[in-house]
Amino acid sequence: MNHFPGFVDFYTFYELSLKIFQYFGFGDNAQWMSYLTAGVIISFIVINVMILSTAFYTWFERRVLGRFQVRRGPNRNGPFGIFQPFADVLKLIMKEDTIPSEADRPVFTLAPIALVAPTLLIMTVIPMGENSFLGSLNIGILFIVGVTSVNSIAIFMAGWGSRNKYAILGSMRGAAMLISYEIPMALGITSVLLMSGSLAMTQIANSQDIWFIVVMPLGFFVFMAAATAEISRTPFDQIEAESELGSGYNTEFSGIKFAILFLAEFMAPIVTAAVVATLFLGGTKGFDPIPGQIWFALKMFVVIFVLLWFRATWPRLRVDQIMGFAWKGLFGLGIFNIFIVAIEIMIFKTEDGTIGTSNMLIMSGINWIIAIVTLLGLMRIYGHKKLERPTPVPSPLANMGLEVD
Amino acid sequence: MILGEGTEGALITELVFWVIALSTVVSAIAVVQIRDLFRASLFLIVTLLGVAGLFILLRAEFLAGVQLMVYVGAISVLIIFAILMTRDLEEGSTSHSFRIPVALVSLILMGVSIYAISNTEWNIIGSETLNPDQMNQAAHVFTNGIPTLAKLLLRDFVLAFEVVSVLLLAAVLGSLALVRGR
């Protein structure tokens, strides 16, 4: 695969500014100054690229949701309504920024920032070219799992800070859900780590001669379901169940704080798509005339569309159903998948510790059969009982009118 | 390219160390001094994050990741849950008669640990004292830290590892049995 030459990462800017500072004769100070400069430039790039792509993503999401619901979606501002997000942001900035009088002011103010920062941090370790923005981090995927877990605290801060019972209810539900779904997500990631033998994102992407979605569909299923829950989108949006909780944890927020909360919420699918593309869809791998970055963007787009599809077609789950799905369904499936993959690696491993392409194909054949059988079996066990309708009991009031006559 | 490899780059490492260390210590003091329990728990999270940053400065990236995942992600949320169940959340704990003895004991503890740290002969690997062969070995350990750690945990010290996990399981079961009642 080929890449556009010279993907921007931290060290590109570091060396560039080192040269510049040394040219101007800073001597000994040049090194730490260029570290700072490179850090600032990289942060600026990541933040702005993510905010812009989130803006266009909100437009895309609303258009596609409109199509799913047989209506048009935003179509007034600019061609196809593409300037709608800018109008939205302008409106939100101009709104009054209210803080409830009982609110815990610093906590309330910091909550949106605490929610958006982890999402941005994840983006810095994703290898979108030959490298990620921060160069290659040794513990890439562990960093992602760790940083994701800060989310639940931010949601707690938003809910508790606003002193609103709906907000607290939403954030309690959210924290319970996020902690539960972190476990199946980690289990899905573990099976990827078993195959790739490394925690670094670049190495994980490079070890996928055959995409891991083909090799272990069960792991992909577990990870994808858990990731959808982690970003709390519609089948799992207990955090802000509009029909039950007002708007959940963001009930009291308005103005720019609300804008930042929504920025974090709509940035999450993009980041998730990037993680899924790296872990299961082979990262920048593709065939040759098209450069790797374009492949990566295409894969991200497909995953984003699938996430949108989930959102548009599935109704919201109940609280107990969500927890049951995590602990009774995904948890067991994840552990089962790890066992299968580990046993297969023991069998198929060659002397130099790698698994050849042909062996990977055999593995994927076995795994697909196992996945289909397991999922069908589980659906038979769990599904039918839930779907059976109870025999209707006539209400004692049903014949009231007749008795009077 | 390693942070703080040469003499000039060490300055930024020092800067980052002081920023992280100061914020860790200040927030640790805030944890015990602030009345509002919820804010105190948030400061505890800042302290844990600072410790993770110190781990990264020590080139222990895996430990930093685990610190983020376990302490910041799971344990602090449990602490917040527990705090939300207490009454008089904004008053905090009332003052008690043990203030002065507790302060004395913790001061003595601090002095002992500072003495121990400064008087221990740390086995520091300096780049000038090593021959190239040893340098390669050290670089190998740093880049392959996680496989080495896994080998140690799951092969050489597997018994201790398993005993710890059984202990944790026993703790979970015990707390369940205590809560369950009759």
mmCIF file with all atom_site columns, C-alpha atoms in Angstrom, chain A residues 224-313:
data_model
loop_
_atom_site.group_PDB
_atom_site.id
_atom_site.type_symbol
_atom_site.label_atom_id
_atom_site.label_alt_id
_atom_site.label_comp_id
_atom_site.label_asym_id
_atom_site.label_entity_id
_atom_site.label_seq_id
_atom_site.pdbx_PDB_ins_code
_atom_site.Cartn_x
_atom_site.Cartn_y
_atom_site.Cartn_z
_atom_site.occupancy
_atom_site.B_iso_or_equiv
_atom_site.pdbx_formal_charge
_atom_site.auth_seq_id
_atom_site.auth_comp_id
_atom_site.auth_asym_id
_atom_site.auth_atom_id
_atom_site.pdbx_PDB_model_num
ATOM 1  C CA . MET A 1 224 ? -19.190 -3.039 17.778 1.00 0.00 ? 224 MET A CA 1
ATOM 2  C CA . ALA A 1 225 ? -22.166 -3.536 20.110 1.00 0.00 ? 225 ALA A CA 1
ATOM 3  C CA . ALA A 1 226 ? -20.143 -2.384 23.123 1.00 0.00 ? 226 ALA A CA 1
ATOM 4  C CA . ALA A 1 227 ? -18.748 0.605  21.236 1.00 0.00 ? 227 ALA A CA 1
ATOM 5  C CA . THR A 1 228 ? -22.244 1.661  20.163 1.00 0.00 ? 228 THR A CA 1
ATOM 6  C CA . ALA A 1 229 ? -23.214 1.593  23.817 1.00 0.00 ? 229 ALA A CA 1
ATOM 7  C CA . GLU A 1 230 ? -20.084 3.450  24.870 1.00 0.00 ? 230 GLU A CA 1
ATOM 8  C CA . ILE A 1 231 ? -20.968 6.408  22.661 1.00 0.00 ? 231 ILE A CA 1
ATOM 9  C CA . SER A 1 232 ? -24.561 6.120  23.981 1.00 0.00 ? 232 SER A CA 1
ATOM 10 C CA . ARG A 1 233 ? -26.401 6.439  20.718 1.00 0.00 ? 233 ARG A CA 1
ATOM 11 C CA . THR A 1 234 ? -29.956 5.518  20.105 1.00 0.00 ? 234 THR A CA 1
ATOM 12 C CA . PRO A 1 235 ? -30.438 1.883  20.938 1.00 0.00 ? 235 PRO A CA 1
ATOM 13 C CA . PHE A 1 236 ? -28.467 2.670  24.101 1.00 0.00 ? 236 PHE A CA 1
ATOM 14 C CA . ASP A 1 237 ? -29.251 6.339  24.768 1.00 0.00 ? 237 ASP A CA 1
ATOM 15 C CA . GLN A 1 238 ? -30.403 5.899  28.337 1.00 0.00 ? 238 GLN A CA 1
ATOM 16 C CA . ILE A 1 239 ? -28.271 8.874  29.347 1.00 0.00 ? 239 ILE A CA 1
ATOM 17 C CA . GLU A 1 240 ? -30.606 11.288 27.624 1.00 0.00 ? 240 GLU A CA 1
ATOM 18 C CA . ALA A 1 241 ? -33.818 9.385  27.153 1.00 0.00 ? 241 ALA A CA 1
ATOM 19 C CA . GLU A 1 242 ? -35.883 12.323 25.933 1.00 0.00 ? 242 GLU A CA 1
ATOM 20 C CA . SER A 1 243 ? -39.238 10.719 26.595 1.00 0.00 ? 243 SER A CA 1
ATOM 21 C CA . GLU A 1 244 ? -38.357 9.807  30.180 1.00 0.00 ? 244 GLU A CA 1
ATOM 22 C CA . LEU A 1 245 ? -35.776 12.212 31.541 1.00 0.00 ? 245 LEU A CA 1
ATOM 23 C CA . GLY A 1 246 ? -36.345 15.541 29.845 1.00 0.00 ? 246 GLY A CA 1
ATOM 24 C CA . SER A 1 247 ? -32.976 15.487 28.190 1.00 0.00 ? 247 SER A CA 1
ATOM 25 C CA . GLY A 1 248 ? -30.913 13.599 30.738 1.00 0.00 ? 248 GLY A CA 1
ATOM 26 C CA . TYR A 1 249 ? -27.536 14.871 31.791 1.00 0.00 ? 249 TYR A CA 1
ATOM 27 C CA . ASN A 1 250 ? -27.627 17.948 29.561 1.00 0.00 ? 250 ASN A CA 1
ATOM 28 C CA . THR A 1 251 ? -31.017 19.256 30.673 1.00 0.00 ? 251 THR A CA 1
ATOM 29 C CA . GLU A 1 252 ? -29.673 22.383 32.362 1.00 0.00 ? 252 GLU A CA 1
ATOM 30 C CA . PHE A 1 253 ? -27.024 23.280 29.809 1.00 0.00 ? 253 PHE A CA 1
ATOM 31 C CA . SER A 1 254 ? -27.479 26.049 27.281 1.00 0.00 ? 254 SER A CA 1
ATOM 32 C CA . GLY A 1 255 ? -25.472 28.277 25.008 1.00 0.00 ? 255 GLY A CA 1
ATOM 33 C CA . ILE A 1 256 ? -21.858 27.433 24.315 1.00 0.00 ? 256 ILE A CA 1
ATOM 34 C CA . LYS A 1 257 ? -21.716 24.735 27.026 1.00 0.00 ? 257 LYS A CA 1
ATOM 35 C CA . PHE A 1 258 ? -24.542 22.859 25.334 1.00 0.00 ? 258 PHE A CA 1
ATOM 36 C CA . ALA A 1 259 ? -22.716 23.285 22.028 1.00 0.00 ? 259 ALA A CA 1
ATOM 37 C CA . ILE A 1 260 ? -19.578 21.703 23.497 1.00 0.00 ? 260 ILE A CA 1
ATOM 38 C CA . LEU A 1 261 ? -21.563 18.823 25.019 1.00 0.00 ? 261 LEU A CA 1
ATOM 39 C CA . PHE A 1 262 ? -23.103 18.130 21.649 1.00 0.00 ? 262 PHE A CA 1
ATOM 40 C CA . LEU A 1 263 ? -19.739 18.482 19.968 1.00 0.00 ? 263 LEU A CA 1
ATOM 41 C CA . ALA A 1 264 ? -18.473 15.664 22.197 1.00 0.00 ? 264 ALA A CA 1
ATOM 42 C CA . GLU A 1 265 ? -21.559 13.587 21.526 1.00 0.00 ? 265 GLU A CA 1
ATOM 43 C CA . PHE A 1 266 ? -21.334 13.893 17.756 1.00 0.00 ? 266 PHE A CA 1
ATOM 44 C CA . MET A 1 267 ? -17.551 13.548 17.714 1.00 0.00 ? 267 MET A CA 1
ATOM 45 C CA . ALA A 1 268 ? -17.817 10.154 19.387 1.00 0.00 ? 268 ALA A CA 1
ATOM 46 C CA . PRO A 1 269 ? -19.140 8.252  16.306 1.00 0.00 ? 269 PRO A CA 1
ATOM 47 C CA . ILE A 1 270 ? -16.288 9.611  14.188 1.00 0.00 ? 270 ILE A CA 1
ATOM 48 C CA . VAL A 1 271 ? -13.702 8.516  16.746 1.00 0.00 ? 271 VAL A CA 1
ATOM 49 C CA . THR A 1 272 ? -15.387 5.130  17.155 1.00 0.00 ? 272 THR A CA 1
ATOM 50 C CA . ALA A 1 273 ? -15.375 4.659  13.407 1.00 0.00 ? 273 ALA A CA 1
ATOM 51 C CA . ALA A 1 274 ? -11.665 5.441  13.336 1.00 0.00 ? 274 ALA A CA 1
ATOM 52 C CA . VAL A 1 275 ? -10.971 2.909  16.111 1.00 0.00 ? 275 VAL A CA 1
ATOM 53 C CA . VAL A 1 276 ? -13.063 0.215  14.427 1.00 0.00 ? 276 VAL A CA 1
ATOM 54 C CA . ALA A 1 277 ? -11.357 0.889  11.091 1.00 0.00 ? 277 ALA A CA 1
ATOM 55 C CA . THR A 1 278 ? -7.965  0.445  12.733 1.00 0.00 ? 278 THR A CA 1
ATOM 56 C CA . LEU A 1 279 ? -8.785  -2.592 14.853 1.00 0.00 ? 279 LEU A CA 1
ATOM 57 C CA . PHE A 1 280 ? -10.967 -4.634 12.549 1.00 0.00 ? 280 PHE A CA 1
ATOM 58 C CA . LEU A 1 281 ? -10.905 -3.191 9.025  1.00 0.00 ? 281 LEU A CA 1
ATOM 59 C CA . GLY A 1 282 ? -7.170  -3.178 8.403  1.00 0.00 ? 282 GLY A CA 1
ATOM 60 C CA . GLY A 1 283 ? -6.417  0.487  8.985  1.00 0.00 ? 283 GLY A CA 1
ATOM 61 C CA . THR A 1 284 ? -4.849  2.011  5.889  1.00 0.00 ? 284 THR A CA 1
ATOM 62 C CA . LYS A 1 285 ? -4.642  -1.261 3.984  1.00 0.00 ? 285 LYS A CA 1
ATOM 63 C CA . GLY A 1 286 ? -6.188  -1.461 0.566  1.00 0.00 ? 286 GLY A CA 1
ATOM 64 C CA . PHE A 1 287 ? -5.082  -1.985 -3.019 1.00 0.00 ? 287 PHE A CA 1
ATOM 65 C CA . ASP A 1 288 ? -2.554  0.142  -4.652 1.00 0.00 ? 288 ASP A CA 1
ATOM 66 C CA . PRO A 1 289 ? -3.582  3.035  -6.892 1.00 0.00 ? 289 PRO A CA 1
ATOM 67 C CA . ILE A 1 290 ? -5.587  4.599  -4.083 1.00 0.00 ? 290 ILE A CA 1
ATOM 68 C CA . PRO A 1 291 ? -3.439  5.925  -1.219 1.00 0.00 ? 291 PRO A CA 1
ATOM 69 C CA . GLY A 1 292 ? -3.858  4.569  2.291  1.00 0.00 ? 292 GLY A CA 1
ATOM 70 C CA . GLN A 1 293 ? -5.351  7.712  3.777  1.00 0.00 ? 293 GLN A CA 1
ATOM 71 C CA . ILE A 1 294 ? -8.247  7.576  1.319  1.00 0.00 ? 294 ILE A CA 1
ATOM 72 C CA . TRP A 1 295 ? -8.832  3.919  2.225  1.00 0.00 ? 295 TRP A CA 1
ATOM 73 C CA . PHE A 1 296 ? -8.931  4.843  5.863  1.00 0.00 ? 296 PHE A CA 1
ATOM 74 C CA . ALA A 1 297 ? -11.455 7.615  5.229  1.00 0.00 ? 297 ALA A CA 1
ATOM 75 C CA . LEU A 1 298 ? -13.611 5.241  3.181  1.00 0.00 ? 298 LEU A CA 1
ATOM 76 C CA . LYS A 1 299 ? -13.633 2.624  5.937  1.00 0.00 ? 299 LYS A CA 1
ATOM 77 C CA . MET A 1 300 ? -14.462 5.267  8.515  1.00 0.00 ? 300 MET A CA 1
ATOM 78 C CA . PHE A 1 301 ? -17.321 6.456  6.337  1.00 0.00 ? 301 PHE A CA 1
ATOM 79 C CA . VAL A 1 302 ? -18.757 2.940  6.059  1.00 0.00 ? 302 VAL A CA 1
ATOM 80 C CA . VAL A 1 303 ? -18.617 2.428  9.841  1.00 0.00 ? 303 VAL A CA 1
ATOM 81 C CA . ILE A 1 304 ? -20.181 5.844  10.468 1.00 0.00 ? 304 ILE A CA 1
ATOM 82 C CA . PHE A 1 305 ? -22.994 4.962  8.091  1.00 0.00 ? 305 PHE A CA 1
ATOM 83 C CA . VAL A 1 306 ? -23.580 1.641  9.858  1.00 0.00 ? 306 VAL A CA 1
ATOM 84 C CA . LEU A 1 307 ? -23.742 3.450  13.217 1.00 0.00 ? 307 LEU A CA 1
ATOM 85 C CA . LEU A 1 308 ? -26.270 5.858  11.716 1.00 0.00 ? 308 LEU A CA 1
ATOM 86 C CA . TRP A 1 309 ? -28.242 2.919  10.427 1.00 0.00 ? 309 TRP A CA 1
ATOM 87 C CA . PHE A 1 310 ? -28.402 1.478  13.968 1.00 0.00 ? 310 PHE A CA 1
ATOM 88 C CA . ARG A 1 311 ? -29.626 4.804  15.213 1.00 0.00 ? 311 ARG A CA 1
ATOM 89 C CA . ALA A 1 312 ? -32.291 5.203  12.588 1.00 0.00 ? 312 ALA A CA 1
ATOM 90 C CA . THR A 1 313 ? -33.782 1.721  12.778 1.00 0.00 ? 313 THR A CA 1
#
